Coordinates of C-alpha atoms in Angstrom, one line a residue:
Chain A
M1 CA 81.0 145.6 90.9
Q2 CA 83.3 148.2 92.6
I3 CA 86.0 148.6 89.9
R4 CA 85.7 149.6 86.3
P5 CA 85.0 146.4 84.2
R6 CA 88.1 145.3 82.4
V7 CA 87.5 144.8 78.7
I8 CA 90.8 144.2 76.9
P9 CA 91.4 144.1 73.1
C10 CA 93.5 141.1 72.4
L11 CA 95.6 141.7 69.3
L12 CA 96.9 138.7 67.4
L13 CA 100.2 139.2 65.6
D14 CA 102.0 137.2 63.1
W15 CA 105.5 138.6 62.3
D16 CA 104.7 142.3 61.7
R17 CA 101.0 141.9 60.8
L18 CA 97.8 141.9 62.8
I19 CA 95.8 138.8 62.0
K20 CA 92.6 137.0 62.9
T21 CA 92.3 133.2 63.0
V22 CA 89.6 130.7 63.5
K23 CA 90.5 127.9 65.9
F24 CA 94.1 129.2 65.6
K25 CA 94.0 128.4 61.8
N26 CA 92.8 130.2 58.6
E27 CA 94.7 133.4 59.2
K28 CA 93.3 136.6 57.8
Y29 CA 95.3 139.8 57.6
I30 CA 93.7 142.7 59.4
W31 CA 96.1 145.7 59.5
D32 CA 99.4 147.2 60.6
P33 CA 99.7 146.8 64.4
I34 CA 101.2 150.3 65.0
N35 CA 98.2 152.0 63.3
A36 CA 95.9 149.8 65.2
V37 CA 97.6 150.8 68.5
K38 CA 97.2 154.4 67.6
I39 CA 93.4 153.9 67.1
F40 CA 93.1 152.1 70.4
N41 CA 95.0 155.0 72.0
D42 CA 92.5 157.4 70.6
K43 CA 89.6 155.3 71.7
Q44 CA 91.2 155.1 75.2
A45 CA 91.3 151.3 75.4
D46 CA 92.0 150.5 79.0
E47 CA 94.6 147.8 78.3
L48 CA 96.0 146.1 75.3
F49 CA 97.1 142.5 75.0
F50 CA 99.4 141.1 72.2
I51 CA 99.8 137.5 71.2
D52 CA 102.5 136.9 68.7
K53 CA 101.8 133.6 67.0
S54 CA 105.0 133.7 65.0
A55 CA 107.1 133.7 68.1
S56 CA 106.7 130.0 68.3
K57 CA 107.9 129.5 64.7
R58 CA 110.9 131.9 65.2
W59 CA 111.7 130.7 68.7
S60 CA 112.3 134.3 69.6
I61 CA 110.3 137.4 70.5
N62 CA 109.9 140.3 68.0
L63 CA 111.4 142.9 70.3
K64 CA 111.7 145.6 67.6
L65 CA 107.9 145.5 67.0
L66 CA 107.2 145.5 70.8
E67 CA 109.4 148.5 71.2
K68 CA 107.5 150.4 68.5
I69 CA 104.2 149.3 70.1
S70 CA 105.1 150.5 73.6
S71 CA 106.4 153.8 72.4
Q72 CA 102.9 154.6 71.0
S73 CA 100.9 153.4 74.0
F74 CA 99.8 155.1 77.2
M75 CA 97.9 152.2 78.7
P76 CA 99.0 148.9 80.3
L77 CA 100.3 146.4 77.8
W78 CA 100.5 142.6 78.0
Y79 CA 102.4 140.2 75.9
A80 CA 102.2 136.5 75.2
W81 CA 103.9 133.7 73.3
G82 CA 107.6 132.9 73.0
I83 CA 108.5 133.5 76.7
K84 CA 110.5 130.5 77.6
S85 CA 112.8 131.8 80.3
L86 CA 113.4 134.6 82.8
N87 CA 115.7 136.2 80.2
D88 CA 112.9 136.4 77.7
A89 CA 110.6 137.9 80.3
Q90 CA 113.2 140.5 81.2
K91 CA 113.5 141.6 77.6
V92 CA 109.8 142.2 77.3
F93 CA 109.5 144.0 80.7
S94 CA 112.4 146.3 79.7
L95 CA 110.1 147.5 76.8
W96 CA 107.6 148.8 79.4
F97 CA 105.2 145.9 79.1
E98 CA 103.2 145.6 82.3
K99 CA 102.5 141.9 82.2
I100 CA 103.5 138.8 80.4
S101 CA 101.5 135.7 79.8
I102 CA 103.1 132.3 79.8
N103 CA 101.4 129.4 78.2
S104 CA 102.7 126.1 77.0
W105 CA 106.2 126.6 78.4
T106 CA 104.8 126.2 81.9
L107 CA 103.9 122.7 81.0
N108 CA 107.7 122.0 80.7
N109 CA 108.9 124.2 83.4
N110 CA 106.5 125.0 86.3
N111 CA 109.2 127.0 88.1
L112 CA 109.3 129.6 85.4
I113 CA 106.3 131.4 86.9
T114 CA 107.9 131.5 90.3
E115 CA 111.3 132.6 88.9
I116 CA 109.8 135.6 87.1
S117 CA 107.4 136.5 90.0
K118 CA 110.3 136.7 92.5
I119 CA 111.9 139.4 90.6
Y120 CA 109.1 141.2 88.9
W121 CA 106.4 140.5 91.5
N122 CA 103.7 138.0 90.8
Q123 CA 101.2 140.6 89.5
S124 CA 103.4 140.7 86.3
V125 CA 102.9 137.1 85.4
V126 CA 99.7 135.6 84.2
V127 CA 99.3 132.1 82.9
S128 CA 97.2 131.1 80.0
I129 CA 95.6 127.7 79.8
D130 CA 94.5 126.5 76.4
I131 CA 91.7 124.1 76.8
K132 CA 90.4 121.7 74.2
K133 CA 88.0 118.8 74.3
N134 CA 89.5 115.4 73.5
I135 CA 87.8 112.7 71.5
F136 CA 85.9 111.6 74.6
W137 CA 84.6 115.2 75.0
K138 CA 86.6 115.8 78.2
Y139 CA 88.4 119.0 78.7
K140 CA 92.2 118.8 78.6
V141 CA 95.1 121.3 78.6
Y142 CA 96.2 121.9 75.1
S143 CA 99.9 122.4 74.2
H144 CA 100.9 124.7 71.3
I145 CA 104.4 123.4 71.4
D146 CA 103.3 119.9 70.6
N147 CA 100.0 121.0 68.9
K148 CA 98.0 118.5 70.7
N149 CA 96.1 117.8 74.0
T150 CA 98.1 116.8 77.0
K151 CA 96.7 114.5 79.7
L152 CA 96.4 117.3 82.2
C153 CA 93.0 118.2 83.7
P154 CA 92.6 122.0 83.3
F155 CA 90.9 122.4 86.7
E156 CA 93.7 120.7 88.7
Y157 CA 96.2 122.5 86.6
A158 CA 94.6 125.9 87.5
K159 CA 94.9 125.1 91.2
K160 CA 98.5 124.1 90.7
L161 CA 99.3 127.4 88.9
E162 CA 97.8 129.4 91.8
K163 CA 100.2 127.7 94.2
L164 CA 103.1 128.6 91.8
W165 CA 102.3 132.3 92.2
A166 CA 100.4 132.9 89.0
W167 CA 98.7 136.2 89.3
E168 CA 95.8 135.7 86.9
I169 CA 94.7 132.8 84.8
I170 CA 93.5 133.2 81.3
I171 CA 91.1 130.6 79.9
N172 CA 91.4 130.0 76.2
D173 CA 88.8 127.7 74.8
V174 CA 90.7 126.7 71.6
D175 CA 87.5 125.3 70.0
N176 CA 85.9 128.7 70.4
D177 CA 88.7 130.8 68.8
G178 CA 87.3 133.0 66.0
C179 CA 83.9 131.3 66.1
M180 CA 82.1 134.2 67.7
N181 CA 80.1 131.6 69.6
W182 CA 80.5 133.6 72.9
Y183 CA 82.7 132.5 75.8
N184 CA 82.6 129.0 77.3
Y185 CA 80.9 130.0 80.4
D186 CA 81.0 126.7 82.1
L187 CA 84.7 126.7 82.0
I188 CA 85.1 130.2 83.2
K189 CA 82.7 129.7 86.2
I190 CA 84.2 126.4 87.3
I191 CA 87.8 127.7 87.3
S192 CA 86.7 131.0 88.8
D193 CA 85.2 129.1 91.7
I194 CA 88.1 126.9 92.4
V195 CA 90.9 129.5 92.4
S196 CA 91.1 132.8 94.4
I197 CA 93.2 134.6 91.8
P198 CA 91.5 136.5 89.0
V199 CA 90.3 134.6 86.0
I200 CA 90.1 136.1 82.5
A201 CA 88.0 134.9 79.6
L202 CA 89.4 134.8 76.1
W203 CA 88.0 134.1 72.7
G204 CA 84.4 133.9 71.5
A205 CA 82.7 137.2 72.5
W206 CA 80.7 138.8 69.8
K207 CA 78.0 140.8 71.6
F208 CA 77.9 143.2 74.5
S209 CA 75.7 140.7 76.3
H210 CA 78.5 138.1 76.2
L211 CA 80.8 140.5 78.0
K212 CA 78.2 141.3 80.7
K213 CA 77.4 137.6 81.3
A214 CA 81.1 136.7 81.6
L215 CA 81.8 139.5 84.0
H216 CA 78.7 139.2 86.2
E217 CA 77.3 135.7 86.1
W218 CA 80.5 133.8 85.7
R219 CA 82.7 136.2 87.7
A220 CA 85.5 136.6 85.2
S221 CA 87.8 139.3 86.4
A222 CA 88.3 140.6 82.9
V223 CA 87.4 139.8 79.3
W224 CA 89.6 139.7 76.3
V225 CA 88.0 140.5 73.0
W226 CA 89.3 140.5 69.4
S227 CA 86.6 139.8 66.8
M228 CA 84.2 142.2 68.3
F229 CA 86.7 145.0 68.1
I230 CA 87.9 144.5 64.6
F231 CA 84.9 143.3 62.5
H232 CA 81.8 145.1 61.5
W233 CA 78.8 142.9 61.0
P234 CA 77.3 141.6 58.7
Y235 CA 80.1 141.3 56.2
R236 CA 83.0 141.1 58.8
A237 CA 84.5 144.2 57.2
V238 CA 87.6 145.3 59.2
L239 CA 86.8 148.2 61.5
I240 CA 88.9 148.8 64.6
N241 CA 86.7 150.0 67.4
Y242 CA 86.3 149.9 71.2
L243 CA 83.6 150.4 73.7
S244 CA 82.8 154.0 74.8
N245 CA 83.2 154.9 78.4
E246 CA 79.4 154.9 78.8
D247 CA 79.2 151.3 77.4
I248 CA 81.9 150.1 79.7
L249 CA 80.1 151.5 82.7
K250 CA 76.9 149.7 81.6
L251 CA 78.8 146.5 82.2
N252 CA 78.7 147.3 85.9
Chain B
M1 CA 107.7 174.8 83.1
K2 CA 109.8 176.0 80.2
G3 CA 113.5 175.8 81.0
E4 CA 113.2 173.6 84.1
K5 CA 115.4 170.7 84.5
I6 CA 113.3 167.6 85.2
V7 CA 115.1 164.5 86.2
I8 CA 113.6 161.0 86.2
I9 CA 115.7 159.2 88.8
D10 CA 117.4 156.1 87.4
Y11 CA 117.7 153.5 90.1
G12 CA 116.9 150.5 88.0
A13 CA 113.2 151.0 87.8
W14 CA 111.4 149.2 85.0
N15 CA 109.3 151.9 83.6
M16 CA 111.5 154.9 83.4
G17 CA 111.2 155.0 79.7
A18 CA 107.4 155.0 79.9
V19 CA 107.5 158.0 82.2
L20 CA 110.0 159.8 79.9
N21 CA 107.6 159.0 77.0
I22 CA 104.7 160.7 78.7
V23 CA 106.8 163.7 79.7
K24 CA 107.7 164.1 76.1
K25 CA 104.1 163.9 75.2
V26 CA 103.4 167.1 77.1
W27 CA 106.3 168.8 75.3
A28 CA 108.6 168.9 78.3
I29 CA 112.2 167.8 78.4
A30 CA 113.5 165.4 81.0
V31 CA 116.5 163.2 81.5
I32 CA 116.8 159.8 83.1
S33 CA 119.8 159.9 85.4
S34 CA 121.4 158.5 88.5
E35 CA 124.1 161.1 88.7
V36 CA 124.3 163.1 91.8
S37 CA 125.4 166.1 89.8
D38 CA 122.2 165.9 87.6
I39 CA 119.9 165.6 90.6
E40 CA 121.7 168.4 92.3
K41 CA 120.8 170.7 89.4
A42 CA 117.2 169.4 89.0
D43 CA 114.2 171.7 89.4
K44 CA 111.8 168.8 89.6
L45 CA 112.1 165.1 90.2
I46 CA 110.1 162.1 89.2
L47 CA 110.5 158.7 90.7
P48 CA 108.9 155.9 88.8
W49 CA 107.7 152.6 90.0
V50 CA 109.8 149.6 90.9
W51 CA 108.9 146.0 91.5
T52 CA 109.5 145.7 95.2
F53 CA 110.5 148.2 97.9
D54 CA 113.4 146.1 99.0
T55 CA 114.8 146.2 95.4
W56 CA 114.2 149.9 95.3
M57 CA 116.0 150.6 98.6
L58 CA 118.9 148.4 97.7
N59 CA 119.3 150.1 94.3
L60 CA 119.0 153.5 95.9
K61 CA 121.6 152.7 98.5
K62 CA 123.9 151.3 95.9
S63 CA 123.6 154.4 93.7
G64 CA 124.4 156.7 96.7
L65 CA 121.4 158.9 96.0
L66 CA 119.7 158.8 99.4
S67 CA 121.4 161.9 100.8
I68 CA 121.0 164.0 97.7
L69 CA 117.3 163.1 97.6
N70 CA 116.8 164.1 101.2
K71 CA 118.6 167.4 100.5
K72 CA 116.6 168.3 97.3
V73 CA 113.3 167.2 98.7
L74 CA 113.5 168.3 102.4
Q75 CA 115.9 171.2 102.3
D76 CA 115.6 172.7 98.8
K77 CA 112.0 171.6 98.6
I78 CA 111.9 171.0 94.9
P79 CA 108.7 169.3 93.6
I80 CA 108.9 165.6 93.5
L81 CA 106.3 163.2 91.9
W82 CA 106.5 159.7 93.2
I83 CA 104.6 157.0 91.2
C84 CA 103.1 153.9 92.7
L85 CA 105.3 151.7 94.8
G86 CA 107.9 154.4 95.3
F87 CA 104.9 155.9 97.1
Q88 CA 105.5 153.6 100.0
L89 CA 108.9 155.1 100.5
L90 CA 107.3 158.2 101.8
W91 CA 105.8 156.3 104.6
K92 CA 107.1 155.7 108.1
K93 CA 106.0 152.2 108.4
S94 CA 105.0 149.3 106.2
E95 CA 104.0 145.8 106.9
E96 CA 105.8 144.3 104.0
W97 CA 109.2 145.7 103.6
K98 CA 112.4 144.9 105.4
E99 CA 114.5 147.9 104.4
K100 CA 114.2 151.2 106.3
W101 CA 112.0 153.9 105.0
L102 CA 112.7 157.4 104.0
W103 CA 110.6 159.2 106.6
W104 CA 109.0 162.0 104.7
I105 CA 105.3 161.6 105.3
D106 CA 103.6 160.5 108.5
A107 CA 101.7 157.5 107.2
K108 CA 101.9 153.7 107.0
S109 CA 101.4 151.2 104.3
I110 CA 99.1 148.3 104.9
K111 CA 97.7 145.4 102.8
F112 CA 94.1 145.6 101.7
N113 CA 92.0 144.1 104.5
R114 CA 89.5 141.7 102.9
D115 CA 87.5 141.6 106.1
L116 CA 86.5 145.2 105.6
F117 CA 85.5 144.9 102.0
S118 CA 81.9 145.7 101.3
E119 CA 81.7 142.9 98.7
R120 CA 83.8 140.0 97.5
L121 CA 86.8 141.5 95.6
K122 CA 90.1 140.1 94.4
I123 CA 93.5 141.4 95.6
P124 CA 95.5 143.0 94.0
H125 CA 93.4 146.0 93.1
M126 CA 94.1 145.9 89.4
G127 CA 92.5 147.9 86.7
W128 CA 91.1 151.3 86.2
N129 CA 89.3 153.1 89.0
N130 CA 88.0 156.6 89.8
I131 CA 89.5 159.1 92.2
D132 CA 87.9 161.7 94.4
I133 CA 90.0 164.8 94.9
K134 CA 90.0 165.8 98.6
K135 CA 91.8 169.2 98.5
R136 CA 92.6 172.0 96.1
N137 CA 95.9 171.3 94.3
A138 CA 97.8 171.9 91.1
L139 CA 98.4 168.2 90.3
L140 CA 94.9 166.8 90.0
Q141 CA 92.0 168.9 88.9
N142 CA 88.4 168.1 88.3
T143 CA 87.1 168.1 84.8
S144 CA 83.7 167.4 83.2
E145 CA 84.7 163.7 83.0
Q146 CA 85.2 161.7 86.2
L147 CA 89.0 161.3 86.7
R148 CA 90.1 157.7 86.5
F149 CA 93.5 156.0 86.5
Y150 CA 95.2 152.6 86.2
F151 CA 96.0 150.9 89.5
V152 CA 97.8 147.7 90.3
H153 CA 98.7 147.2 94.0
S154 CA 98.0 145.1 97.0
Y155 CA 99.0 147.7 99.6
H156 CA 97.7 151.2 100.3
M157 CA 98.5 154.1 102.5
V158 CA 96.9 155.3 105.7
C159 CA 97.8 158.9 106.4
N160 CA 98.0 160.0 110.0
N161 CA 97.6 163.6 108.9
K162 CA 94.3 164.0 107.0
S163 CA 95.7 167.1 105.4
D164 CA 98.2 165.0 103.5
I165 CA 95.4 163.2 101.6
L166 CA 95.1 164.5 98.1
A167 CA 92.7 161.9 96.6
Q168 CA 90.8 158.8 97.7
T169 CA 89.6 155.9 95.7
F170 CA 87.0 153.2 96.6
Y171 CA 88.0 149.5 96.4
G172 CA 86.1 147.5 99.0
Y173 CA 86.5 150.6 101.1
D174 CA 88.0 154.1 100.7
F175 CA 91.7 154.3 100.5
V176 CA 94.3 157.0 99.9
S177 CA 95.2 157.1 96.2
A178 CA 97.2 160.3 96.1
I179 CA 99.0 162.4 98.6
N180 CA 100.5 165.9 98.8
Q181 CA 102.5 167.6 101.5
G182 CA 104.1 170.8 100.3
N183 CA 106.5 169.9 97.4
I184 CA 106.0 166.2 97.8
Y185 CA 103.4 164.5 95.5
G186 CA 102.7 160.8 95.4
T187 CA 100.2 158.7 93.4
Q188 CA 99.2 155.1 94.1
F189 CA 98.0 154.9 90.4
H190 CA 100.2 155.0 87.3
P191 CA 99.8 158.2 85.3
E192 CA 102.1 156.8 82.6
K193 CA 99.5 154.1 81.9
S194 CA 96.4 156.2 82.3
H195 CA 95.8 157.8 78.9
K196 CA 94.6 161.3 78.8
F197 CA 94.1 161.4 82.6
G198 CA 97.7 160.5 83.1
I199 CA 98.9 162.8 80.4
E200 CA 97.0 165.7 82.1
T201 CA 98.5 164.8 85.5
I202 CA 102.0 164.8 84.2
N203 CA 101.3 168.0 82.3
N204 CA 100.1 169.6 85.6
F205 CA 103.2 168.5 87.4
V206 CA 105.6 169.6 84.7
N207 CA 103.9 172.9 83.7
N208 CA 101.7 174.1 86.6
I209 CA 103.7 173.3 89.8

């Protein structure tokens, strides 16, 4: 691999708190997000990704918190949830966030990706696909707006998103969130093979070997990690950490 | 250096605040301004990144800053640091953009050529990567740790004068990642998003040039 492996802490927010979930439920309070950002700064995390779960309850983005976060950060920042329109995207970009991730709203408005990409260049827009198995054990695109599976096939949906100028695709295996059962490699590999844009793996990594496998064997362009960077085994005590530069280079 | 007036040019760029933030981090004072009077008095200029060159040029033309920029950079020869896309403005020719260039450096901007890649890689070049310094300079200096910065771009420069190349980076093949000609400095990478390496770079520009 020619470029430094991308290992991105994915911080889950709920209002002004950092939390952890299991399958997007059973929330556990972790810490204050600003202090966590300071620690990731000190540990020179390469990028930070924020998902604000409460944005879907409030129907608005917590811009005050995002402003505080970006004023503390000297690395690229991403944000997800609650972006429903170009106006929402503009508000987040104005706070020096590098990229935004759109998820369920693209199901209602496919043009949203193209609208934002035309002004902010398509590298600024990534699309997140939540995938969950239905009762027949077939993968389907999951909607957080409706809190249920749609009828969409995630593989065809990924190809469609590429045509709509999505820059990267993030694969969320909803059944894997918080379980520390490692990434769903089949999903990552299939989608990485059928699209030419970067594919990122989310949820499930617990060990260093999970990251290596996702980046090498399954050709994910980046990996997002949360549990591994906030919990210390075996009692899942909260301990914010990040890989050292030497460890990241070992992922090559 | 102490007492210098540093102006971050305001032409509607997205990340001016991030650049101001990193300048403050190195204990320097800068202002974000699009006023000709401020730029006229500036001792140093920083031009942050914008989404597309066409947007940049249109904004620059609207703001009436083209002639003052030419005067300050080419006549008065004050140091200017151009970050990322603004970088392409230095070039004489680019494949992508419709607006005319500011012709300051003899170079062109081309898209990464996948056919020349030594392995299968995605475009854009996005993420952290190392740089190799090619000439002695005050902006980028070797340390005990390999210098690395954050990149996000699909185009890169090709300099006609090798002496303008300040640093190179490898992504599929070697490309120019920083340039310097006299008072003009340009980086393809984003120092404002590059942690301690970016902070050191901005510190060098503000305090050592």
